[in-house]
Coordinates of C-alpha atoms in Angstrom, one line a residue:
M274 CA -6.9 -19.2 28.3
L275 CA -7.0 -18.2 24.6
K276 CA -6.2 -21.8 23.5
E277 CA -9.3 -23.1 25.2
K278 CA -11.4 -20.3 23.8
I279 CA -10.2 -21.2 20.3
L280 CA -10.9 -24.9 20.8
D281 CA -14.4 -24.3 22.1
K282 CA -15.1 -21.5 19.6
T283 CA -15.8 -18.9 22.2
A284 CA -13.0 -16.6 21.1
V285 CA -14.2 -13.4 19.5
I286 CA -12.3 -12.6 16.4
G287 CA -11.7 -9.2 14.9
V288 CA -10.7 -8.6 11.3
I289 CA -9.4 -5.2 10.3
G290 CA -10.0 -4.5 6.6
L291 CA -13.0 -5.9 4.8
G292 CA -11.6 -6.2 1.3
Y293 CA -10.5 -9.0 -0.9
V294 CA -8.6 -10.7 1.9
G295 CA -10.5 -9.6 5.1
L296 CA -14.1 -10.3 4.1
P297 CA -13.5 -13.9 2.9
L298 CA -11.4 -14.5 6.0
S299 CA -14.1 -13.1 8.2
V300 CA -16.7 -15.3 6.5
E301 CA -14.7 -18.5 7.0
K302 CA -14.0 -17.8 10.6
A303 CA -17.7 -17.1 11.2
K304 CA -18.7 -20.3 9.3
A305 CA -16.3 -22.2 11.6
G306 CA -18.4 -21.1 14.5
F307 CA -16.6 -18.1 15.9
K308 CA -18.2 -14.7 16.6
V309 CA -16.5 -12.3 14.2
I310 CA -16.4 -8.5 14.2
G311 CA -15.2 -6.9 11.0
F312 CA -13.6 -3.4 11.1
D313 CA -13.3 -1.0 8.3
I314 CA -13.0 2.8 7.9
Q315 CA -15.4 2.7 4.9
E316 CA -19.0 3.0 6.2
S317 CA -20.4 1.7 2.9
K318 CA -18.6 -1.6 3.3
V319 CA -19.7 -1.9 6.9
E320 CA -23.3 -1.2 6.0
M321 CA -23.2 -3.8 3.2
V322 CA -21.8 -6.5 5.4
N323 CA -24.4 -5.8 8.1
E324 CA -27.2 -6.0 5.5
G325 CA -25.8 -9.3 4.2
H326 CA -24.9 -7.8 0.8
N327 CA -21.8 -9.3 -0.7
Y328 CA -19.3 -7.2 -2.7
I329 CA -16.4 -9.7 -3.1
G330 CA -16.5 -12.4 -5.8
D331 CA -14.9 -15.1 -3.7
V332 CA -17.6 -14.9 -1.0
V333 CA -20.8 -16.9 -1.5
N334 CA -23.8 -14.6 -1.1
A335 CA -25.8 -17.2 0.8
D336 CA -23.0 -17.8 3.3
L337 CA -22.7 -14.1 4.1
E338 CA -26.5 -13.7 4.5
R339 CA -26.6 -16.7 6.8
I340 CA -23.8 -15.8 9.1
V341 CA -24.9 -12.2 9.4
S342 CA -28.5 -13.2 10.2
D343 CA -27.4 -15.8 12.8
G344 CA -25.2 -13.2 14.5
H345 CA -21.8 -14.8 13.8
L346 CA -20.6 -11.8 11.7
R347 CA -21.1 -8.1 12.1
A348 CA -19.1 -5.1 11.0
T349 CA -18.4 -1.7 12.5
T350 CA -16.4 1.5 12.1
D351 CA -16.0 1.7 15.9
F352 CA -12.5 0.5 16.6
D353 CA -13.1 0.6 20.4
E354 CA -14.8 -2.7 19.9
L355 CA -11.3 -4.2 19.3
G356 CA -11.2 -4.4 23.1
K357 CA -13.8 -7.1 23.0
C358 CA -11.7 -9.3 20.7
D359 CA -9.5 -12.2 21.7
V360 CA -7.9 -12.4 18.2
V361 CA -7.3 -9.6 15.7
A362 CA -6.3 -10.2 12.1
I363 CA -5.0 -7.2 10.2
C364 CA -5.8 -7.4 6.5
V365 CA -5.2 -3.9 5.2
P366 CA -3.6 -2.7 1.9
T367 CA 0.2 -2.4 1.7
P368 CA 0.7 -0.4 -1.5
L369 CA 3.8 1.0 -3.1
D370 CA 4.4 4.7 -3.6
I371 CA 5.3 6.2 -6.9
Y372 CA 8.9 5.3 -6.3
K373 CA 8.0 1.6 -5.7
Q374 CA 8.8 1.9 -2.0
P375 CA 6.5 0.3 0.6
D376 CA 3.8 2.3 2.2
L377 CA 3.0 0.8 5.6
T378 CA 0.6 3.6 6.7
Y379 CA -2.4 1.2 7.0
V380 CA -0.5 -1.4 8.9
I381 CA 1.0 1.1 11.3
N382 CA -2.3 2.8 11.9
S383 CA -4.1 -0.5 12.4
T384 CA -1.4 -1.7 14.9
K385 CA -1.9 1.6 16.8
D386 CA -5.6 1.0 16.9
V387 CA -5.0 -2.5 18.3
A388 CA -2.5 -1.2 20.8
K389 CA -5.0 1.2 22.3
R390 CA -7.3 -1.8 23.1
L391 CA -4.6 -4.5 23.6
H392 CA -5.2 -6.8 26.5
R393 CA -3.6 -9.9 28.0
D394 CA -4.0 -13.2 26.2
M395 CA -4.8 -11.5 22.8
L396 CA -3.5 -12.8 19.5
V397 CA -2.6 -10.3 16.8
V398 CA -1.9 -11.6 13.3
L399 CA -0.8 -9.6 10.3
E400 CA -1.9 -11.0 7.0
S401 CA -1.0 -8.1 4.8
T402 CA 2.0 -8.6 2.5
T403 CA 5.1 -6.8 3.6
Y404 CA 8.9 -6.9 3.8
P405 CA 10.7 -9.3 6.2
G406 CA 10.9 -7.7 9.6
T407 CA 7.7 -5.7 9.7
T408 CA 6.0 -7.8 12.3
E409 CA 8.9 -7.8 14.7
D410 CA 10.5 -4.5 14.0
V411 CA 7.4 -2.3 13.3
M412 CA 4.4 -3.9 14.9
K413 CA 5.9 -5.4 18.1
P414 CA 7.4 -2.2 19.4
I415 CA 4.1 -0.3 18.9
L416 CA 2.2 -3.0 20.8
E417 CA 4.8 -3.3 23.6
E418 CA 4.5 0.5 24.2
T419 CA 1.5 -0.5 26.2
G420 CA 3.7 -2.2 28.8
L421 CA 2.5 -5.6 27.8
K422 CA 5.2 -8.0 26.5
C423 CA 4.9 -10.2 23.5
G424 CA 5.0 -13.9 24.4
R425 CA 4.2 -13.3 28.0
D426 CA 1.1 -11.1 27.9
F427 CA 0.0 -11.3 24.2
Y428 CA 0.8 -13.2 21.1
L429 CA 1.9 -11.9 17.7
A430 CA 2.3 -13.7 14.4
F431 CA 2.5 -13.2 10.6
S432 CA 0.5 -15.4 8.2
P433 CA 0.5 -14.3 4.6
E434 CA -2.8 -14.1 2.7
R435 CA -3.0 -16.3 -0.4
V436 CA -6.0 -15.0 -2.2
D437 CA -6.4 -15.6 -5.9
P438 CA -9.6 -13.8 -7.0
G439 CA -11.7 -15.8 -9.4
N440 CA -9.9 -19.1 -8.7
L441 CA -12.7 -21.7 -8.7
R442 CA -10.6 -24.4 -7.0
F443 CA -8.6 -22.8 -4.2
K444 CA -10.4 -20.4 -1.9
T445 CA -9.6 -19.1 1.6
K446 CA -11.0 -22.3 3.1
N447 CA -8.9 -24.9 1.3
T448 CA -5.6 -23.0 0.6
P449 CA -2.7 -24.1 2.8
K450 CA -1.5 -21.6 5.3
V451 CA 1.9 -20.5 6.5
V452 CA 2.4 -19.2 10.1
G453 CA 5.3 -17.7 11.8
G454 CA 5.0 -16.3 15.3
V455 CA 7.2 -14.2 17.6
G456 CA 8.3 -17.0 19.8
P457 CA 6.9 -20.6 20.1
E458 CA 3.9 -19.6 22.1
S459 CA 2.6 -17.1 19.5
T460 CA 3.3 -19.7 16.7
E461 CA 1.4 -22.4 18.6
V462 CA -1.7 -20.2 19.2
A463 CA -1.8 -18.9 15.7
K464 CA -1.5 -22.4 14.2
L465 CA -4.3 -23.6 16.5
L466 CA -6.5 -20.7 15.3
Y467 CA -6.1 -21.5 11.5
E468 CA -6.5 -25.2 12.1
S469 CA -9.8 -24.4 13.7
V470 CA -11.0 -22.5 10.6
L471 CA -9.4 -24.0 7.5
D472 CA -9.7 -27.3 5.6
A473 CA -6.0 -27.1 4.7
E474 CA -2.7 -27.8 6.2
V475 CA -1.0 -25.1 8.3
F476 CA 2.8 -25.0 7.8
V477 CA 4.8 -23.5 10.6
V478 CA 8.1 -21.6 10.1
S479 CA 10.5 -20.5 12.7
S480 CA 9.7 -16.8 12.8
P481 CA 7.6 -14.0 11.2
K482 CA 10.5 -13.1 8.9
E483 CA 10.4 -16.6 7.2
A484 CA 6.7 -16.3 6.8
E485 CA 7.0 -12.7 5.4
M486 CA 9.7 -13.9 3.0
T487 CA 7.6 -16.9 1.9
K488 CA 4.9 -14.6 0.4
I489 CA 7.6 -12.5 -1.4
L490 CA 9.3 -15.6 -2.8
E491 CA 5.9 -16.9 -4.2
N492 CA 5.2 -13.8 -6.1
T493 CA 8.8 -13.0 -7.1
F494 CA 8.9 -16.4 -8.7
R495 CA 5.9 -15.3 -10.8
I496 CA 7.0 -11.8 -11.7
V497 CA 10.4 -13.1 -12.9
N498 CA 9.0 -15.9 -15.0
I499 CA 6.3 -13.6 -16.5
A500 CA 9.1 -11.1 -17.4
L501 CA 11.1 -13.9 -19.0
I502 CA 8.2 -15.0 -21.3
N503 CA 7.3 -11.4 -22.1
E504 CA 10.9 -10.8 -23.2
M505 CA 10.8 -14.1 -25.2
A506 CA 7.6 -13.0 -26.9
V507 CA 9.2 -9.7 -28.0
V508 CA 12.3 -11.4 -29.4
A509 CA 10.2 -14.2 -31.0
D510 CA 8.1 -11.6 -32.8
K511 CA 11.2 -9.9 -34.2
M512 CA 12.4 -13.3 -35.4
G513 CA 9.1 -14.2 -37.0
I514 CA 8.6 -17.1 -34.5
N515 CA 5.2 -18.0 -32.9
I516 CA 5.9 -17.9 -29.2
W517 CA 2.7 -19.6 -28.3
E518 CA 3.7 -22.6 -30.4
V519 CA 7.0 -22.6 -28.7
I520 CA 5.4 -22.5 -25.2
N521 CA 3.1 -25.4 -26.2
A522 CA 6.1 -27.4 -27.4
A523 CA 8.2 -26.7 -24.3
S524 CA 5.3 -27.7 -22.1
T525 CA 5.5 -31.3 -23.5
K526 CA 8.6 -31.7 -21.3
P527 CA 7.5 -33.6 -18.3
F528 CA 10.1 -32.2 -16.0
G529 CA 12.1 -29.0 -15.4
F530 CA 9.6 -26.7 -17.2
M531 CA 6.5 -24.7 -16.1
P532 CA 4.6 -22.7 -18.7
F533 CA 4.1 -19.0 -18.3
F534 CA 2.4 -16.8 -20.8
P535 CA 3.1 -13.4 -22.3
G536 CA 0.6 -10.6 -22.1
P537 CA 0.1 -6.8 -21.8
G538 CA 1.8 -6.6 -18.4
V539 CA 1.2 -7.8 -14.9
G540 CA -1.7 -6.9 -12.7
G541 CA -3.4 -7.8 -9.4
H542 CA -2.9 -7.1 -5.8
C543 CA 0.3 -9.1 -5.3
I544 CA 2.6 -9.9 -8.3
P545 CA 3.4 -6.3 -9.4
I546 CA 3.9 -5.2 -5.8
D547 CA 5.2 -7.8 -3.4
P548 CA 8.7 -8.4 -4.9
F549 CA 9.5 -4.7 -4.5
Y550 CA 9.1 -5.0 -0.7
L551 CA 12.2 -7.2 -0.9
T552 CA 13.9 -4.8 -3.2
Y553 CA 13.3 -2.0 -0.6
I554 CA 14.5 -3.9 2.5
A555 CA 17.5 -5.5 0.6
R556 CA 19.0 -2.0 0.2
K557 CA 19.3 -1.8 4.0
Y558 CA 21.6 -4.9 3.7
D559 CA 23.6 -3.2 0.9
Y560 CA 22.2 -5.6 -1.7
H561 CA 20.7 -4.6 -5.0
T562 CA 18.0 -7.1 -6.3
R563 CA 18.8 -6.7 -9.9
L564 CA 16.7 -9.6 -11.3
I565 CA 13.5 -8.3 -9.5
E566 CA 14.0 -4.8 -10.8
L567 CA 14.8 -5.9 -14.3
S568 CA 11.7 -8.1 -14.3
G569 CA 9.6 -5.1 -13.2
E570 CA 11.0 -3.0 -16.0
I571 CA 10.3 -5.7 -18.6
N572 CA 6.7 -6.2 -17.4
D573 CA 6.1 -2.5 -17.1
S574 CA 7.2 -2.0 -20.8
M575 CA 4.6 -4.4 -22.1
P576 CA 1.6 -2.0 -22.3
E577 CA 3.6 0.4 -24.5
Y578 CA 4.8 -2.6 -26.6
V579 CA 1.2 -3.7 -27.2
V580 CA 0.3 -0.2 -28.3
T581 CA 3.4 0.1 -30.5
R582 CA 2.4 -3.2 -32.2
V583 CA -1.1 -1.9 -32.9
M584 CA 0.3 1.4 -34.2
K585 CA 2.6 -0.4 -36.6
A586 CA -0.3 -2.5 -37.9
L587 CA -2.4 0.6 -38.4
N588 CA 0.4 2.3 -40.2
E589 CA 0.7 -0.6 -42.6
Q590 CA -3.0 -0.1 -43.4
G591 CA -2.3 3.6 -44.1
K592 CA -4.0 4.7 -40.8
C593 CA -2.6 6.9 -38.0
M594 CA -3.0 6.2 -34.3
N595 CA -3.9 9.8 -33.8
G596 CA -7.7 9.8 -34.1
A597 CA -8.0 6.1 -34.6
K598 CA -11.0 4.4 -33.1
V599 CA -10.0 1.6 -30.8
V600 CA -12.0 -0.8 -28.7
M601 CA -10.3 -2.3 -25.6
L602 CA -11.8 -5.6 -24.6
G603 CA -11.3 -5.8 -20.9
I604 CA -10.1 -3.4 -18.2
A605 CA -9.9 -5.9 -15.3
Y606 CA -6.5 -7.4 -14.5
K607 CA -7.6 -11.0 -15.1
E608 CA -10.5 -13.0 -16.6
E609 CA -14.0 -13.3 -15.2
I610 CA -13.6 -10.8 -12.4
E611 CA -14.2 -7.1 -11.8
D612 CA -10.9 -6.5 -10.0
M613 CA -8.9 -3.7 -11.6
R614 CA -6.0 -3.4 -9.1
E615 CA -2.8 -2.7 -11.0
S616 CA -4.4 -3.8 -14.2
P617 CA -2.0 -3.5 -17.2
A618 CA -5.1 -2.7 -19.3
L619 CA -5.1 0.7 -17.6
K620 CA -1.6 1.4 -18.8
V621 CA -2.6 0.3 -22.3
L622 CA -5.4 2.8 -22.1
E623 CA -3.0 5.5 -20.9
N624 CA -0.6 4.8 -23.8
L625 CA -3.4 4.8 -26.4
E626 CA -4.7 8.2 -25.1
R627 CA -1.1 9.5 -25.2
Y628 CA -1.1 8.9 -28.9
H629 CA -4.6 10.5 -29.2
A630 CA -6.5 7.4 -30.1
R631 CA -10.3 7.5 -29.5
V632 CA -10.8 4.6 -27.1
T633 CA -13.9 2.7 -26.1
V634 CA -13.6 0.2 -23.2
V635 CA -15.8 -2.9 -23.2
D636 CA -15.8 -5.1 -20.0
P637 CA -18.9 -7.1 -19.0
Y638 CA -17.7 -7.2 -15.4
V639 CA -16.9 -3.5 -15.0
P640 CA -19.7 -1.1 -15.8
E641 CA -17.7 1.9 -14.9
F642 CA -14.4 2.9 -13.3
I643 CA -12.5 6.0 -12.2
W644 CA -10.2 7.4 -14.9
E645 CA -8.2 10.6 -14.4
G646 CA -10.5 11.6 -11.5
E647 CA -13.8 11.0 -13.3
K648 CA -16.2 8.2 -13.9
M649 CA -15.7 6.4 -17.2
K650 CA -18.4 4.1 -18.3
T651 CA -17.7 1.0 -20.3
A652 CA -19.7 0.3 -23.5
P653 CA -21.9 -2.6 -24.4
L654 CA -20.4 -4.9 -27.0
T655 CA -22.4 -4.5 -30.3
E656 CA -21.8 -5.4 -33.9
D657 CA -22.2 -1.7 -34.8
L658 CA -19.4 -0.7 -32.4
I659 CA -17.0 -3.3 -33.8
K660 CA -17.7 -2.3 -37.4
Q661 CA -17.0 1.3 -36.7
V662 CA -13.6 1.0 -35.1
D663 CA -10.1 0.7 -36.6
A664 CA -8.8 -1.8 -34.1
V665 CA -9.8 -4.1 -31.3
I666 CA -7.3 -5.0 -28.6
I667 CA -8.0 -7.9 -26.3
T668 CA -6.5 -6.9 -23.0
T669 CA -8.3 -9.2 -20.6
A670 CA -9.0 -12.9 -21.2
H671 CA -12.7 -12.8 -20.5
K672 CA -14.3 -15.8 -22.1
K673 CA -17.9 -15.4 -20.8
N674 CA -20.3 -12.7 -22.0
I675 CA -18.0 -11.9 -25.0
D676 CA -19.1 -12.8 -28.5
Y677 CA -15.7 -13.4 -30.1
K678 CA -17.1 -14.9 -33.2
M679 CA -19.0 -11.7 -33.9
I680 CA -16.0 -9.6 -33.2
V681 CA -13.8 -11.6 -35.6
E682 CA -16.4 -11.4 -38.3
N683 CA -16.8 -7.7 -38.1
A684 CA -13.5 -6.2 -36.9
K685 CA -11.0 -4.7 -39.3
Y686 CA -8.1 -5.6 -37.1
I687 CA -7.7 -7.4 -33.8
F688 CA -4.6 -7.5 -31.6
D689 CA -5.0 -10.4 -29.2
A690 CA -2.7 -9.7 -26.3
K691 CA -4.1 -12.6 -24.3
Y692 CA -4.2 -15.4 -27.0
V693 CA -7.9 -15.9 -26.3
L694 CA -9.0 -16.5 -29.8
K695 CA -6.6 -19.3 -30.6
K696 CA -7.4 -21.0 -27.4
M697 CA -11.1 -20.9 -28.3
G698 CA -10.3 -22.3 -31.7
I699 CA -11.1 -19.1 -33.6
Q700 CA -8.7 -18.2 -36.4
S701 CA -8.8 -15.3 -38.9
G702 CA -6.5 -13.3 -41.1
N703 CA -7.5 -10.1 -39.3
V704 CA -6.0 -11.3 -36.0
E705 CA -2.5 -10.7 -34.7
V706 CA -1.2 -12.1 -31.4
I707 CA 1.3 -10.9 -29.0

């Protein structure tokens, strides 16, 4: 019985997708005493895992080395090994297309891979963010084409990932988990699995749809509130009001208020994407999610707003954006990490180049990145570089490995889109904030 295998840690667990979600999950399951097989189509990732070489910031290098060397974790590109697994977790990307509609290609292909090796008493869990109904309406039919029946022959559940790259307090191990299974048996087995791995509470909901909707609500809450404060920042600037002072004052209220902060846009693997899964599926129910779409429009407009503010400042100095030398401080989507997924800094760069600015990117966490099909190297931060440029834009709130005092002392003009300088107690007449 699968329950007994989970309890005595003899269950073999497969994890499809060894990225920001899959690798930390694999590591925690292996650390809990399970034998884990990681699956990925990228041979480079598989080789790195098998060599004990870490490539995810939230994974402790020593942990990966230990569990690989003791045989609790290995990786492969051979999906036939799924047949050896008692549990399979699917942790693959669920991107949006150019029309902001869900692309479930990776989920569907992974489910088909599992279906080819599906056996009795197997648990399949989807962790990839998606719209309500995916687990039951998309995955379940594919798995049941084998002739095996969900709840009788195998178990199926959804448990949304809650990864926050760079968060020093909450990691995979201690973040509460939500589980919704197809039927009570699936829910019970999935709950037992996560309780055997995590040092956090496992919350049960009545079906996969509630679990899928939970993840969307969490990030819709954030995208809407970020859009609100971004719009407030734009209005405050027109009125000559310091929005940061307003936020600090409002934050003194001990109830009914939670501070959000303006910036050059929204980045990351969840907030800019997840809410639009709901927008997509809501249309099937003849409902238009106006607030979500408007929030997306406001946040998407912020990179151009940042560039417009800089262009206005240069014009006041008698300079033109066309040909202006600009340093962008930060290309990652958030501070102290190398993750560039959906980074608004990329859109700031795109807008600067559209106005023919000569841009140099500085990011101590990102030595190079792909830009317009080619590798673009970031530059080292030097005093000479800062002296030579017309403007510096702080697009990522990196605090380590950046000499802001030197920048302020040598820059002609700084646009702080992340309010980093003020938070660090650095003030100067050549600094403008969003």
